[in-house]
Amino acid sequence: MRKWLTVSVLIYFLYGLFVYWYIYMGADSTLPAQFQGGSADPNTFMNSRELTLSQDYSKLRDFMFFTAAPFEWFIFFVVLVTGFAKKMQRWAESISRFFILQTAVFVFALSLLVTLCAFPLEWLRYKISLSYHITTQTFSGWMKDQLIDFWVNCAFMVLIVAVLYGLIRKFSRKWWLFAWILSVPFSLFLMFIQPVLIDPLYNEFTPLKNKELETKILAIAEEANIPADHVFEVNMSEKTNALNAYVTGIGDNSRIVLWDTTLNKLSEDEILFIMAHEMGHYVMKHIYIGIGGYLVLTLLGLYMINRLMNFSIRRYGHILKLDGKKQLASLPLLLMLLGMLSFASDPFSNIISRHQEKDADLYAIEMTENTEAAVSTFQELTRAGLSQVNPPALVKVFRYSHPTILERINYLEEWGSGREE
């Protein structure tokens, strides 16, 4: 046990050193010469203080992103090799003979342990975001959201784990296939209820007060065949200075939502461009393509998890303190493998997402025909979020589900130039 813990700590430390070297010394985020002095050059729309803050904040945020995910895997690994997962299972079994109650106790204990271990890192993220004036949320407000997150995630985890391990116990070889079949209606159900049940737990949604703007947005929505009678605004200025707008939900529960920070910082033309972009996703069925892609990845992921769990327990079961995958004590192994596979799949899902975001940008510019507003929107998004215009390659590959600001401004200006010709 000591040997494996020592090796895992050493690997994590060396990985952290590599990430630090790459982010702070090895990565290149300079703007190519042909774009310097243009609309995408942050020197043309950000002052010296904003430029410095943007570089510093982006590096901190990227470093914490790359080191946080493996830290959670490390927690699960420690829980397994120390035998703590087995002890939690025995404790859960001693409390009740009913499997659903055993699952609830085990999931609660594991979730609480992981949350407490990860809390210092989450608190550090909050403090960094607060110090750079991205977050405006009070500590009490932040803690409230953390508690809501914990209980909502825990409730869903109990349900999912109970079904998952019920299937594993009944269909040891094909559980992953039955789990995937059940995930289809469950995913659609979550997307349907999220706008009306889950999102309001975190924020208060009210009809857009600016009725003139709402009329213009709904006119675009009608052209896009989006079944919306109202535009909602949400008071995010209590939590952040960042900007956002989105179309969420499916069917009759579709909602068009604007953050009040977006309303306060952008002009009407810029807001209309953003809303046209979000509606572009709806028109081009990106939400359904996303669901389809998610389900394909889920199927592959569950199959791979089954194979990897079988191999890990067969080969290293004595180290992981596991006798088989049917016991609740194997849940940390399942979650660790899930995290690793999700992280490994991010570059592929991000490629598809970036392609869709570009299509939505081009749809929006064709709808609004206002290149100046489109470019100034991305400039303001960069300032508000202290984002990098041209992030390092690995950061873009793993983190960017949208094209970089450099890419977005560049192809929008190319569209405007082509139209003038």
CSV table of C-alpha atoms in Angstrom, one decimal:
chain,number,residue,atom,x,y,z
A,1,MET,CA,0.0,0.0,0.0
A,2,ARG,CA,2.8,2.4,0.9
A,3,LYS,CA,4.6,1.7,-2.3
A,4,TRP,CA,1.5,2.4,-4.5
A,5,LEU,CA,0.7,5.6,-2.5
A,6,THR,CA,4.2,6.8,-2.9
A,7,VAL,CA,4.3,6.1,-6.6
A,8,SER,CA,0.9,7.8,-7.1
A,9,VAL,CA,2.0,10.9,-5.2
A,10,LEU,CA,5.3,11.0,-7.2
A,11,ILE,CA,3.4,10.7,-10.5
A,12,TYR,CA,1.0,13.5,-9.5
A,13,PHE,CA,3.9,15.7,-8.4
A,14,LEU,CA,5.8,15.2,-11.7
A,15,TYR,CA,2.6,15.8,-13.7
A,16,GLY,CA,2.1,19.1,-11.7
A,17,LEU,CA,5.6,20.2,-12.5
A,18,PHE,CA,5.1,19.5,-16.2
A,19,VAL,CA,1.9,21.5,-16.2
A,20,TYR,CA,3.5,24.4,-14.4
A,21,TRP,CA,6.4,24.4,-16.8
A,22,TYR,CA,4.1,24.3,-19.8
A,23,ILE,CA,1.7,27.0,-18.6
A,24,TYR,CA,4.3,29.4,-17.2
A,25,MET,CA,7.4,28.8,-19.4
A,26,GLY,CA,6.9,26.4,-22.3
A,27,ALA,CA,3.6,27.6,-23.9
A,28,ASP,CA,3.3,30.2,-26.5
A,29,SER,CA,0.3,32.5,-26.5
A,30,THR,CA,1.7,35.4,-28.5
A,31,LEU,CA,-0.4,36.8,-31.3
A,32,PRO,CA,0.9,36.0,-34.8
A,33,ALA,CA,2.4,39.0,-36.6
A,34,GLN,CA,-0.3,39.3,-39.2
A,35,PHE,CA,-2.9,39.9,-36.6
A,36,GLN,CA,-1.0,42.4,-34.5
A,37,GLY,CA,-2.6,45.8,-34.5
A,38,GLY,CA,-5.9,44.4,-35.8
A,39,SER,CA,-9.3,44.0,-34.1
A,40,ALA,CA,-8.2,40.7,-32.5
A,41,ASP,CA,-5.1,42.2,-30.9
A,42,PRO,CA,-5.8,42.8,-27.2
A,43,ASN,CA,-3.5,45.8,-27.3
A,44,THR,CA,-6.1,47.6,-29.3
A,45,PHE,CA,-9.1,47.1,-27.0
A,46,MET,CA,-7.5,46.4,-23.5
A,47,ASN,CA,-5.5,48.7,-21.4
A,48,SER,CA,-2.1,47.7,-19.8
A,49,ARG,CA,-3.7,46.7,-16.5
A,50,GLU,CA,-6.3,44.5,-18.2
A,51,LEU,CA,-3.6,42.9,-20.4
A,52,THR,CA,-1.5,42.0,-17.3
A,53,LEU,CA,-4.5,40.7,-15.4
A,54,SER,CA,-5.7,38.6,-18.4
A,55,GLN,CA,-2.3,36.9,-18.7
A,56,ASP,CA,-2.0,36.2,-14.9
A,57,TYR,CA,-5.5,35.1,-14.4
A,58,SER,CA,-5.5,32.8,-17.5
A,59,LYS,CA,-2.4,31.1,-16.4
A,60,LEU,CA,-3.7,30.5,-12.9
A,61,ARG,CA,-7.0,29.2,-14.2
A,62,ASP,CA,-5.4,26.9,-16.7
A,63,PHE,CA,-2.9,25.5,-14.1
A,64,MET,CA,-5.7,24.8,-11.7
A,65,PHE,CA,-7.8,23.1,-14.4
A,66,PHE,CA,-5.1,20.7,-15.4
A,67,THR,CA,-4.2,19.8,-11.8
A,68,ALA,CA,-7.7,19.5,-10.3
A,69,ALA,CA,-9.0,16.6,-12.4
A,70,PRO,CA,-6.1,14.2,-11.5
A,71,PHE,CA,-6.5,15.2,-7.9
A,72,GLU,CA,-10.0,13.8,-7.8
A,73,TRP,CA,-8.7,10.6,-9.3
A,74,PHE,CA,-6.0,10.5,-6.7
A,75,ILE,CA,-8.6,10.8,-3.9
A,76,PHE,CA,-10.5,7.8,-5.3
A,77,PHE,CA,-7.3,5.8,-5.6
A,78,VAL,CA,-6.4,6.5,-2.0
A,79,VAL,CA,-9.9,5.5,-0.8
A,80,LEU,CA,-9.4,2.2,-2.6
A,81,VAL,CA,-5.9,1.2,-1.7
A,82,THR,CA,-6.3,2.1,2.0
A,83,GLY,CA,-9.3,-0.1,2.2
A,84,PHE,CA,-11.5,2.8,3.2
A,85,ALA,CA,-14.0,2.0,0.5
A,86,LYS,CA,-14.4,-1.5,1.9
A,87,LYS,CA,-14.9,-0.1,5.4
A,88,MET,CA,-17.6,2.4,4.1
A,89,GLN,CA,-19.4,-0.5,2.4
A,90,ARG,CA,-19.4,-2.6,5.7
A,91,TRP,CA,-20.7,0.5,7.5
A,92,ALA,CA,-23.5,1.0,5.0
A,93,GLU,CA,-24.4,-2.7,5.2
A,94,SER,CA,-24.6,-2.6,9.0
A,95,ILE,CA,-27.1,0.3,8.9
A,96,SER,CA,-29.7,-1.4,6.7
A,97,ARG,CA,-30.3,-4.6,4.9
A,98,PHE,CA,-32.0,-2.8,2.0
A,99,PHE,CA,-29.8,-2.1,-0.9
A,100,ILE,CA,-31.2,1.3,-1.8
A,101,LEU,CA,-30.5,2.5,1.8
A,102,GLN,CA,-27.0,1.0,1.7
A,103,THR,CA,-26.4,2.8,-1.6
A,104,ALA,CA,-27.6,6.1,-0.1
A,105,VAL,CA,-25.3,5.8,2.9
A,106,PHE,CA,-22.3,4.8,0.8
A,107,VAL,CA,-22.8,7.5,-1.8
A,108,PHE,CA,-23.4,10.2,0.9
A,109,ALA,CA,-20.2,9.1,2.7
A,110,LEU,CA,-18.1,9.0,-0.4
A,111,SER,CA,-19.5,12.3,-1.7
A,112,LEU,CA,-18.8,14.0,1.6
A,113,LEU,CA,-15.3,12.7,1.7
A,114,VAL,CA,-14.4,13.8,-1.8
A,115,THR,CA,-16.1,17.2,-1.3
A,116,LEU,CA,-14.1,17.8,1.9
A,117,CYS,CA,-10.8,16.8,0.3
A,118,ALA,CA,-11.5,19.0,-2.7
A,119,PHE,CA,-12.9,21.9,-0.7
A,120,PRO,CA,-9.5,23.8,-0.3
A,121,LEU,CA,-9.0,23.7,-4.0
A,122,GLU,CA,-12.5,24.9,-4.7
A,123,TRP,CA,-12.1,27.7,-2.1
A,124,LEU,CA,-8.8,28.7,-3.7
A,125,ARG,CA,-10.5,28.9,-7.1
A,126,TYR,CA,-13.2,31.1,-5.6
A,127,LYS,CA,-10.6,33.4,-3.9
A,128,ILE,CA,-8.6,33.7,-7.1
A,129,SER,CA,-11.7,34.5,-9.2
A,130,LEU,CA,-12.7,37.0,-6.5
A,131,SER,CA,-9.3,38.7,-6.4
A,132,TYR,CA,-9.5,39.2,-10.2
A,133,HIS,CA,-13.0,40.6,-10.0
A,134,ILE,CA,-14.5,37.8,-12.1
A,135,THR,CA,-16.5,36.5,-9.2
A,136,THR,CA,-18.5,39.1,-7.2
A,137,GLN,CA,-20.3,36.6,-4.9
A,138,THR,CA,-20.0,36.8,-1.2
A,139,PHE,CA,-18.6,33.8,0.7
A,140,SER,CA,-22.0,33.0,2.2
A,141,GLY,CA,-23.6,33.0,-1.3
A,142,TRP,CA,-20.8,30.9,-2.7
A,143,MET,CA,-21.2,28.4,0.2
A,144,LYS,CA,-24.9,28.2,-0.4
A,145,ASP,CA,-24.3,27.2,-4.1
A,146,GLN,CA,-21.7,24.6,-2.9
A,147,LEU,CA,-24.3,23.1,-0.6
A,148,ILE,CA,-27.0,23.1,-3.3
A,149,ASP,CA,-24.4,21.4,-5.6
A,150,PHE,CA,-23.6,18.8,-3.0
A,151,TRP,CA,-27.2,17.8,-2.3
A,152,VAL,CA,-28.4,17.9,-5.9
A,153,ASN,CA,-25.5,15.8,-7.1
A,154,CYS,CA,-25.8,13.4,-4.1
A,155,ALA,CA,-29.5,12.9,-4.8
A,156,PHE,CA,-28.8,12.1,-8.5
A,157,MET,CA,-25.8,9.9,-7.6
A,158,VAL,CA,-27.9,7.8,-5.2
A,159,LEU,CA,-30.5,7.2,-8.0
A,160,ILE,CA,-27.9,6.5,-10.7
A,161,VAL,CA,-25.6,4.3,-8.5
A,162,ALA,CA,-28.6,2.2,-7.2
A,163,VAL,CA,-29.7,1.5,-10.8
A,164,LEU,CA,-26.2,0.9,-12.0
A,165,TYR,CA,-25.2,-1.5,-9.4
A,166,GLY,CA,-28.6,-3.2,-9.5
A,167,LEU,CA,-27.8,-3.9,-13.2
A,168,ILE,CA,-24.3,-5.0,-12.5
A,169,ARG,CA,-25.6,-7.5,-9.9
A,170,LYS,CA,-28.2,-8.9,-12.3
A,171,PHE,CA,-26.4,-8.6,-15.6
A,172,SER,CA,-22.7,-8.9,-14.8
A,173,ARG,CA,-21.6,-9.1,-18.5
A,174,LYS,CA,-24.1,-6.8,-20.2
A,175,TRP,CA,-24.9,-4.3,-17.5
A,176,TRP,CA,-23.2,-1.5,-19.5
A,177,LEU,CA,-25.6,-2.0,-22.4
A,178,PHE,CA,-28.7,-1.9,-20.2
A,179,ALA,CA,-27.4,1.1,-18.4
A,180,TRP,CA,-26.9,2.9,-21.6
A,181,ILE,CA,-30.4,2.1,-22.8
A,182,LEU,CA,-31.8,3.6,-19.5
A,183,SER,CA,-29.5,6.7,-19.9
A,184,VAL,CA,-31.3,7.8,-23.1
A,185,PRO,CA,-34.7,8.7,-21.5
A,186,PHE,CA,-33.0,9.8,-18.3
A,187,SER,CA,-30.8,12.4,-20.2
A,188,LEU,CA,-33.8,13.7,-22.1
A,189,PHE,CA,-35.8,14.0,-18.9
A,190,LEU,CA,-33.0,16.0,-17.2
A,191,MET,CA,-32.8,18.4,-20.2
A,192,PHE,CA,-36.5,18.9,-20.0
A,193,ILE,CA,-36.7,19.6,-16.3
A,194,GLN,CA,-33.5,21.6,-15.9
A,195,PRO,CA,-34.9,25.1,-16.9
A,196,VAL,CA,-37.9,24.8,-14.6
A,197,LEU,CA,-36.7,22.7,-11.6
A,198,ILE,CA,-32.8,22.7,-11.4
A,199,ASP,CA,-31.7,26.1,-12.6
A,200,PRO,CA,-34.1,28.1,-10.3
A,201,LEU,CA,-32.4,26.4,-7.3
A,202,TYR,CA,-29.3,28.6,-8.0
A,203,ASN,CA,-30.7,31.8,-9.5
A,204,GLU,CA,-33.9,33.8,-9.8
A,205,PHE,CA,-35.3,34.0,-13.3
A,206,THR,CA,-37.7,36.9,-14.2
A,207,PRO,CA,-39.2,38.1,-17.5
A,208,LEU,CA,-37.0,40.5,-19.4
A,209,LYS,CA,-37.8,44.0,-18.2
A,210,ASN,CA,-36.8,45.7,-21.4
A,211,LYS,CA,-39.9,44.9,-23.5
A,212,GLU,CA,-38.6,46.6,-26.6
A,213,LEU,CA,-35.5,44.4,-26.6
A,214,GLU,CA,-37.6,41.3,-25.8
A,215,THR,CA,-39.8,42.0,-28.9
A,216,LYS,CA,-36.7,42.2,-31.1
A,217,ILE,CA,-35.3,39.0,-29.6
A,218,LEU,CA,-38.6,37.1,-30.0
A,219,ALA,CA,-38.8,38.3,-33.6
A,220,ILE,CA,-35.5,36.5,-34.2
A,221,ALA,CA,-36.8,33.5,-32.2
A,222,GLU,CA,-39.9,33.3,-34.4
A,223,GLU,CA,-37.8,33.3,-37.5
A,224,ALA,CA,-35.8,30.5,-36.0
A,225,ASN,CA,-39.0,28.6,-35.0
A,226,ILE,CA,-38.1,28.6,-31.4
A,227,PRO,CA,-41.3,28.1,-29.2
A,228,ALA,CA,-40.7,30.9,-26.8
A,229,ASP,CA,-43.2,33.5,-25.6
A,230,HIS,CA,-40.8,35.3,-23.2
A,231,VAL,CA,-37.2,36.1,-22.7
A,232,PHE,CA,-35.9,35.6,-19.2
A,233,GLU,CA,-33.2,37.6,-17.4
A,234,VAL,CA,-31.3,36.3,-14.4
A,235,ASN,CA,-29.5,38.4,-11.8
A,236,MET,CA,-26.0,37.1,-12.2
A,237,SER,CA,-24.3,40.4,-11.2
A,238,GLU,CA,-24.5,39.2,-7.6
A,239,LYS,CA,-22.2,36.4,-8.5
A,240,THR,CA,-20.0,37.4,-11.5
A,241,ASN,CA,-18.8,40.1,-13.9
A,242,ALA,CA,-18.7,37.6,-16.7
A,243,LEU,CA,-21.2,37.8,-19.6
A,244,ASN,CA,-23.5,35.0,-21.0
A,245,ALA,CA,-26.8,34.3,-22.7
A,246,TYR,CA,-28.2,30.9,-23.8
A,247,VAL,CA,-31.2,28.9,-25.0
A,248,THR,CA,-31.9,26.0,-22.8
A,249,GLY,CA,-34.3,23.1,-22.5
A,250,ILE,CA,-36.2,21.1,-25.1
A,251,GLY,CA,-39.8,21.2,-26.4
A,252,ASP,CA,-42.2,23.3,-24.4
A,253,ASN,CA,-39.6,24.0,-21.7
A,254,SER,CA,-37.3,25.9,-24.0
A,255,ARG,CA,-36.1,29.1,-22.5
A,256,ILE,CA,-34.2,32.1,-23.8
A,257,VAL,CA,-32.1,33.5,-21.0
A,258,LEU,CA,-29.9,36.6,-20.6
A,259,TRP,CA,-27.6,37.4,-17.7
A,260,ASP,CA,-28.1,40.9,-16.4
A,261,THR,CA,-24.4,41.5,-16.7
A,262,THR,CA,-24.8,41.0,-20.5
A,263,LEU,CA,-27.7,43.5,-20.5
A,264,ASN,CA,-25.7,46.0,-18.5
A,265,LYS,CA,-22.4,45.9,-20.5
A,266,LEU,CA,-23.4,45.3,-24.1
A,267,SER,CA,-25.2,47.4,-26.5
A,268,GLU,CA,-28.5,46.4,-28.1
A,269,ASP,CA,-26.9,45.3,-31.4
A,270,GLU,CA,-24.3,43.3,-29.5
A,271,ILE,CA,-27.0,41.5,-27.4
A,272,LEU,CA,-29.0,40.8,-30.6
A,273,PHE,CA,-25.9,39.2,-32.1
A,274,ILE,CA,-25.4,37.0,-29.1
A,275,MET,CA,-29.0,35.9,-29.1
A,276,ALA,CA,-28.9,35.2,-32.8
A,277,HIS,CA,-25.8,33.0,-32.1
A,278,GLU,CA,-27.7,31.0,-29.4
A,279,MET,CA,-30.7,30.6,-31.7
A,280,GLY,CA,-28.4,29.4,-34.4
A,281,HIS,CA,-27.7,26.4,-32.2
A,282,TYR,CA,-31.4,25.7,-32.1
A,283,VAL,CA,-32.0,26.1,-35.8
A,284,MET,CA,-29.1,23.8,-36.7
A,285,LYS,CA,-30.3,21.2,-34.2
A,286,HIS,CA,-27.0,21.3,-32.3
A,287,ILE,CA,-28.7,20.4,-29.1
A,288,TYR,CA,-29.9,17.1,-30.6
A,289,ILE,CA,-26.6,16.5,-32.3
A,290,GLY,CA,-25.0,17.1,-28.9
A,291,ILE,CA,-27.4,14.6,-27.3
A,292,GLY,CA,-26.6,12.1,-30.0
A,293,GLY,CA,-22.9,12.6,-29.5
A,294,TYR,CA,-23.2,12.3,-25.8
A,295,LEU,CA,-25.1,9.1,-26.0
A,296,VAL,CA,-22.5,7.6,-28.4
A,297,LEU,CA,-19.7,8.6,-26.0
A,298,THR,CA,-21.7,7.2,-23.1
A,299,LEU,CA,-22.1,3.9,-24.8
A,300,LEU,CA,-18.4,3.7,-25.5
A,301,GLY,CA,-17.5,4.9,-22.1
A,302,LEU,CA,-19.7,2.4,-20.3
A,303,TYR,CA,-18.3,-0.4,-22.4
A,304,MET,CA,-14.7,0.7,-21.7
A,305,ILE,CA,-15.4,1.1,-18.0
A,306,ASN,CA,-16.7,-2.4,-17.8
A,307,ARG,CA,-13.6,-3.8,-19.5
A,308,LEU,CA,-11.2,-1.7,-17.5
A,309,MET,CA,-13.0,-2.6,-14.2
A,310,ASN,CA,-12.8,-6.3,-15.0
A,311,PHE,CA,-9.0,-5.9,-15.8
A,312,SER,CA,-8.2,-3.7,-12.8
A,313,ILE,CA,-10.0,-6.0,-10.3
A,314,ARG,CA,-8.5,-9.2,-11.9
A,315,ARG,CA,-5.0,-7.8,-12.0
A,316,TYR,CA,-4.8,-5.4,-9.1
A,317,GLY,CA,-7.8,-6.4,-6.9
A,318,HIS,CA,-5.5,-7.3,-4.0
A,319,ILE,CA,-4.0,-3.7,-4.1
A,320,LEU,CA,-7.4,-2.0,-4.5
A,321,LYS,CA,-9.0,-4.2,-1.8
A,322,LEU,CA,-11.7,-5.3,-4.2
A,323,ASP,CA,-13.1,-8.8,-4.8
A,324,GLY,CA,-15.4,-7.9,-7.6
A,325,LYS,CA,-17.3,-5.1,-9.4
A,326,LYS,CA,-20.7,-6.0,-7.9
A,327,GLN,CA,-19.8,-4.6,-4.5
A,328,LEU,CA,-20.4,-0.9,-3.7
A,329,ALA,CA,-16.7,-0.6,-2.7
A,330,SER,CA,-15.9,-0.6,-6.4
A,331,LEU,CA,-17.7,2.7,-7.0
A,332,PRO,CA,-14.5,4.8,-6.4
A,333,LEU,CA,-12.8,2.7,-9.1
A,334,LEU,CA,-15.8,3.3,-11.5
A,335,LEU,CA,-15.7,7.0,-10.8
A,336,MET,CA,-12.0,7.2,-11.2
A,337,LEU,CA,-12.1,5.4,-14.6
A,338,LEU,CA,-15.1,7.6,-15.6
A,339,GLY,CA,-13.1,10.8,-14.8
A,340,MET,CA,-10.1,9.6,-16.8
A,341,LEU,CA,-12.1,8.6,-19.8
A,342,SER,CA,-14.0,11.9,-19.7
A,343,PHE,CA,-10.8,13.9,-19.6
A,344,ALA,CA,-9.3,11.8,-22.5
A,345,SER,CA,-12.4,12.4,-24.6
A,346,ASP,CA,-12.5,16.2,-24.0
A,347,PRO,CA,-10.3,17.0,-27.0
A,348,PHE,CA,-12.6,15.1,-29.4
A,349,SER,CA,-15.9,16.6,-28.0
A,350,ASN,CA,-14.3,20.1,-28.0
A,351,ILE,CA,-13.5,19.8,-31.7
A,352,ILE,CA,-17.1,19.1,-32.5
A,353,SER,CA,-18.3,21.8,-30.2
A,354,ARG,CA,-15.9,24.4,-31.7
A,355,HIS,CA,-17.2,23.5,-35.2
A,356,GLN,CA,-20.8,24.0,-34.0
A,357,GLU,CA,-19.9,27.3,-32.3
A,358,LYS,CA,-18.4,28.6,-35.5
A,359,ASP,CA,-21.5,27.6,-37.5
A,360,ALA,CA,-23.6,29.5,-34.9
A,361,ASP,CA,-21.4,32.6,-35.2
A,362,LEU,CA,-21.8,32.6,-39.0
A,363,TYR,CA,-25.6,32.1,-38.6
A,364,ALA,CA,-25.7,35.1,-36.2
A,365,ILE,CA,-23.7,37.4,-38.5
A,366,GLU,CA,-25.9,36.4,-41.5
A,367,MET,CA,-29.0,37.2,-39.4
A,368,THR,CA,-27.8,40.5,-38.0
A,369,GLU,CA,-25.4,41.6,-40.8
A,370,ASN,CA,-23.5,43.7,-38.3
A,371,THR,CA,-19.8,42.8,-38.3
A,372,GLU,CA,-18.9,45.8,-36.1
A,373,ALA,CA,-21.3,44.7,-33.3
A,374,ALA,CA,-20.1,41.0,-33.6
A,375,VAL,CA,-16.4,42.0,-33.2
A,376,SER,CA,-17.0,44.4,-30.4
A,377,THR,CA,-19.1,41.7,-28.6
A,378,PHE,CA,-16.1,39.3,-28.5
A,379,GLN,CA,-13.8,42.2,-27.5
A,380,GLU,CA,-16.1,42.9,-24.5
A,381,LEU,CA,-16.3,39.2,-23.6
A,382,THR,CA,-12.5,39.1,-23.5
A,383,ARG,CA,-12.3,42.1,-21.2
A,384,ALA,CA,-15.1,40.9,-18.9
A,385,GLY,CA,-13.7,37.4,-18.5
A,386,LEU,CA,-10.0,38.3,-18.7
A,387,SER,CA,-9.7,35.7,-21.4
A,388,GLN,CA,-6.7,35.0,-23.7
A,389,VAL,CA,-7.2,35.9,-27.3
A,390,ASN,CA,-4.8,33.2,-28.5
A,391,PRO,CA,-4.4,30.5,-25.8
A,392,PRO,CA,-1.6,27.8,-25.8
A,393,ALA,CA,-2.2,24.7,-27.9
A,394,LEU,CA,-2.9,22.3,-25.0
A,395,VAL,CA,-5.2,24.7,-23.3
A,396,LYS,CA,-7.2,25.1,-26.5
A,397,VAL,CA,-7.3,21.3,-27.1
A,398,PHE,CA,-8.5,20.4,-23.6
A,399,ARG,CA,-10.4,23.5,-22.4
A,400,TYR,CA,-11.9,25.4,-25.4
A,401,SER,CA,-15.4,24.2,-26.4
A,402,HIS,CA,-15.5,27.5,-28.5
A,403,PRO,CA,-13.1,28.8,-31.1
A,404,THR,CA,-10.6,31.2,-29.7
A,405,ILE,CA,-11.3,35.0,-29.7
A,406,LEU,CA,-8.6,35.3,-32.4
A,407,GLU,CA,-10.4,32.8,-34.6
A,408,ARG,CA,-13.8,34.2,-34.1
A,409,ILE,CA,-12.9,37.8,-34.8
A,410,ASN,CA,-10.9,36.7,-37.8
A,411,TYR,CA,-13.6,34.7,-39.6
A,412,LEU,CA,-16.3,37.3,-38.8
A,413,GLU,CA,-14.1,40.0,-40.4
A,414,GLU,CA,-13.5,37.8,-43.4
A,415,TRP,CA,-17.3,37.4,-43.7
A,416,GLY,CA,-17.7,41.2,-43.6
A,417,SER,CA,-14.9,41.7,-46.2
A,418,GLY,CA,-16.5,39.1,-48.5
A,419,ARG,CA,-19.9,40.8,-48.3
A,420,GLU,CA,-18.4,44.2,-49.2
A,421,GLU,CA,-16.8,42.7,-52.3
